[in-house]
Every structure is written in C-alpha cells, then in structure tokens.
C-alpha positions as semicolon CSV with decimal commas, in nm:
position;residue;x (nm);y (nm);z (nm)
1;M;-5,090;2,351;-23,656
2;K;-5,145;2,616;-23,406
3;V;-5,342;2,539;-23,082
4;S;-5,463;2,824;-22,844
5;S;-5,697;2,795;-22,553
6;K;-5,873;3,084;-22,373
7;T;-6,002;3,066;-22,024
8;A;-6,313;3,266;-21,950
9;S;-6,410;3,332;-21,598
10;F;-6,763;3,445;-21,488
11;S;-6,847;3,620;-21,177
12;N;-7,128;3,500;-20,959
13;E;-7,235;3,834;-20,830
14;K;-7,580;3,812;-21,012
15;H;-7,659;3,478;-20,865
16;V;-7,486;3,430;-20,530
17;R;-7,509;3,653;-20,227
18;Q;-7,257;3,642;-19,942
19;T;-7,528;3,683;-19,693
20;R;-7,894;3,695;-19,667
21;P;-8,062;4,043;-19,651
22;L;-8,156;4,040;-19,291
23;D;-7,890;3,813;-19,164
24;Y;-7,727;4,081;-18,961
25;I;-8,048;4,098;-18,748
26;Y;-8,156;3,742;-18,721
27;D;-7,819;3,576;-18,671
28;P;-7,695;3,577;-18,321
29;L;-7,324;3,507;-18,418
30;F;-7,324;3,819;-18,663
31;T;-7,104;4,050;-18,461
32;F;-7,013;4,417;-18,510
33;S;-6,733;4,633;-18,376
34;G;-6,977;4,922;-18,327
35;P;-7,274;5,108;-18,434
36;K;-7,095;5,239;-18,731
37;S;-7,031;4,904;-18,880
38;Y;-7,382;4,794;-18,791
39;Y;-7,543;5,077;-18,988
40;K;-7,301;5,026;-19,260
41;T;-7,403;4,658;-19,299
42;A;-7,779;4,761;-19,267
43;H;-7,750;5,012;-19,540
44;A;-7,569;4,774;-19,770
45;S;-7,830;4,503;-19,703
46;Y;-8,107;4,746;-19,774
47;Q;-7,949;4,870;-20,083
48;A;-7,881;4,508;-20,215
49;A;-8,239;4,402;-20,176
50;A;-8,398;4,728;-20,294
51;E;-8,640;4,718;-20,580
52;F;-8,710;5,032;-20,790
53;S;-9,019;5,080;-21,001
54;V;-9,070;5,331;-21,276
55;R;-9,374;5,547;-21,207
56;P;-9,475;5,788;-21,492
57;I;-9,569;6,154;-21,397
58;F;-9,877;6,208;-21,597
59;D;-9,862;6,586;-21,630
60;S;-9,529;6,573;-21,797
61;M;-9,561;6,237;-21,964
62;F;-9,445;6,341;-22,307
63;S;-9,211;6,615;-22,215
64;D;-8,840;6,617;-22,322
65;M;-8,732;6,890;-22,085
66;V;-8,508;6,823;-21,798
67;R;-8,702;7,029;-21,555
68;Y;-9,017;6,830;-21,630
69;P;-8,924;6,455;-21,617
70;R;-9,142;6,186;-21,793
71;A;-9,120;5,946;-21,501
72;T;-8,977;5,902;-21,154
73;L;-8,801;5,613;-20,971
74;V;-8,991;5,487;-20,656
75;L;-8,825;5,251;-20,404
76;R;-9,045;4,962;-20,301
77;P;-9,022;4,806;-19,976
78;S;-8,855;4,460;-20,036
79;H;-8,807;4,333;-19,693
80;Q;-9,023;4,428;-19,411
81;M;-8,943;4,317;-19,054
82;P;-9,203;4,228;-18,790
83;Q;-9,301;4,500;-18,539
84;S;-9,145;4,289;-18,261
85;I;-8,784;4,319;-18,385
86;D;-8,597;4,650;-18,330
87;P;-8,385;4,704;-18,633
88;S;-8,155;4,964;-18,461
89;Y;-7,802;4,888;-18,314
90;L;-7,934;4,916;-17,952
91;G;-8,191;4,656;-18,039
92;K;-7,922;4,416;-18,147
93;V;-7,703;4,497;-17,831
94;R;-8,002;4,432;-17,625
95;A;-8,090;4,096;-17,799
96;T;-7,748;3,969;-17,749
97;A;-7,718;4,072;-17,391
98;Q;-8,041;3,880;-17,311
99;E;-7,892;3,571;-17,484
100;K;-7,580;3,585;-17,288
101;T;-7,758;3,586;-16,945
102;V;-7,930;3,250;-17,021
103;T;-7,705;2,994;-16,855
104;A;-7,674;2,660;-17,070
105;E;-7,778;2,370;-16,884
106;V;-7,663;2,028;-17,005
107;T;-7,947;1,776;-16,992
108;G;-8,033;1,440;-17,158
109;S;-7,857;1,119;-17,198
110;D;-7,513;1,285;-17,274
111;R;-7,503;1,487;-16,946
112;Y;-7,222;1,255;-16,799
113;K;-6,987;1,352;-17,081
114;Y;-6,957;1,709;-16,946
115;F;-6,862;1,626;-16,580
116;R;-6,558;1,461;-16,433
117;R;-6,434;1,397;-16,081
118;P;-6,104;1,574;-15,997
119;L;-5,801;1,356;-15,917
120;T;-5,675;1,380;-15,561
121;E;-5,320;1,314;-15,442
122;G;-5,365;0,950;-15,372
123;Q;-5,552;0,862;-15,699
124;S;-5,410;0,781;-16,030
125;G;-5,570;0,826;-16,362
126;A;-5,624;0,456;-16,404
127;P;-5,941;0,289;-16,275
128;A;-5,913;0,077;-15,957
129;S;-5,888;-0,296;-16,006
130;R;-6,206;-0,499;-15,933
131;F;-6,019;-0,793;-15,801
132;P;-5,725;-0,732;-15,558
133;L;-5,425;-0,956;-15,608
134;L;-5,481;-1,272;-15,399
135;G;-5,125;-1,363;-15,352
136;A;-4,809;-1,482;-15,533
137;E;-4,958;-1,825;-15,605
138;N;-5,253;-1,680;-15,813
139;V;-5,026;-1,460;-16,030
140;T;-4,889;-1,625;-16,331
141;N;-4,533;-1,566;-16,447
142;L;-4,653;-1,311;-16,694
143;G;-4,790;-1,072;-16,431
144;I;-5,164;-1,134;-16,510
145;M;-5,398;-1,207;-16,226
146;A;-5,547;-1,546;-16,215
147;P;-5,926;-1,582;-16,183
148;P;-6,059;-1,652;-15,836
149;T;-6,138;-1,993;-15,737
150;T;-6,489;-2,116;-15,655
151;A;-6,422;-2,099;-15,270
152;Q;-6,297;-1,750;-15,291
153;K;-6,622;-1,657;-15,489
154;M;-6,825;-1,796;-15,214
155;R;-6,639;-1,615;-14,938
156;D;-6,696;-1,290;-15,138
157;R;-7,071;-1,339;-15,152
158;V;-7,103;-1,421;-14,780
159;S;-6,917;-1,124;-14,674
C-alpha cells in the first residue's frame, strides 16, 4: 500500500493587507527615512486601492482596429482624504513636529507612580521604622521589636 500526502499552501494576498490604504498619513507612528520613501509608500497605497472601470468609446465601439479602441480604462477615486489633511510629505513632517511639541502631563489617580524622591547620602532605600527601639528589655531574643506598653502609648499621645 502506497501512502502519499501533498501539502498545499495558499497565499493570503487577495484577502489580507499588511496596512490600511491611508495608514501612512493617519498613523503617527508610521515613520519614513525621507520624502522618497514617503512618496513610494503613497504610490503603493494608491495603486493597491485603485479601482478601474471600463468605459466604452461610442464612436469606435465595434471597431477591431488597434488605433480605434472599443473601450478605455478609467481610474475611479477610491479613497478621498478630507480637505483639512495635507497628503504631501511636508504635511506629514509638520504634523509630527506639532505632536512632538506637546508635553505629556501625567494626571489622574496613577500620577504618584511617575515620581520618586531621590536618595540622599544619609538615607537608605528602606523606609524608616515607625517605632524606634525602646531598649534592650523590649527586644526579644530573635531581634524583633516588642510592641509598646500602654504607658508608652499614653506618653506618645501626650507629647
């Protein structure tokens, strides 16, 4: 008995795109090395999203001659940008420059996470003890501080 198997791989080129058509304009993280790479990306984006329609030429509709074609291909605008967006490379440079001038302010309930006091020479990284050692009689033989007595608590409240 002879067993054979064949593996077929299918490309996803028809169904999956690497980027969206206007991603190079709208995405602030999309970077370019210069104007040449920008315009290359813009052309590839325009070409990928281009839609053609066949329009007949009525005067030569039934002609078989090369000089008088039956129809022509017309490019339909597939994605139009709003008038407020500059599609040129300098428009992208200006937009990223404006975004960089805005300083990020940390606000809200998590603000404390972004700030820390610097350690000085006399301080250590460990927090200071709340209760100072009260003497050798309060320290157990394991080195753990014994809880203060009621008299000591009363003295601390008064002072």
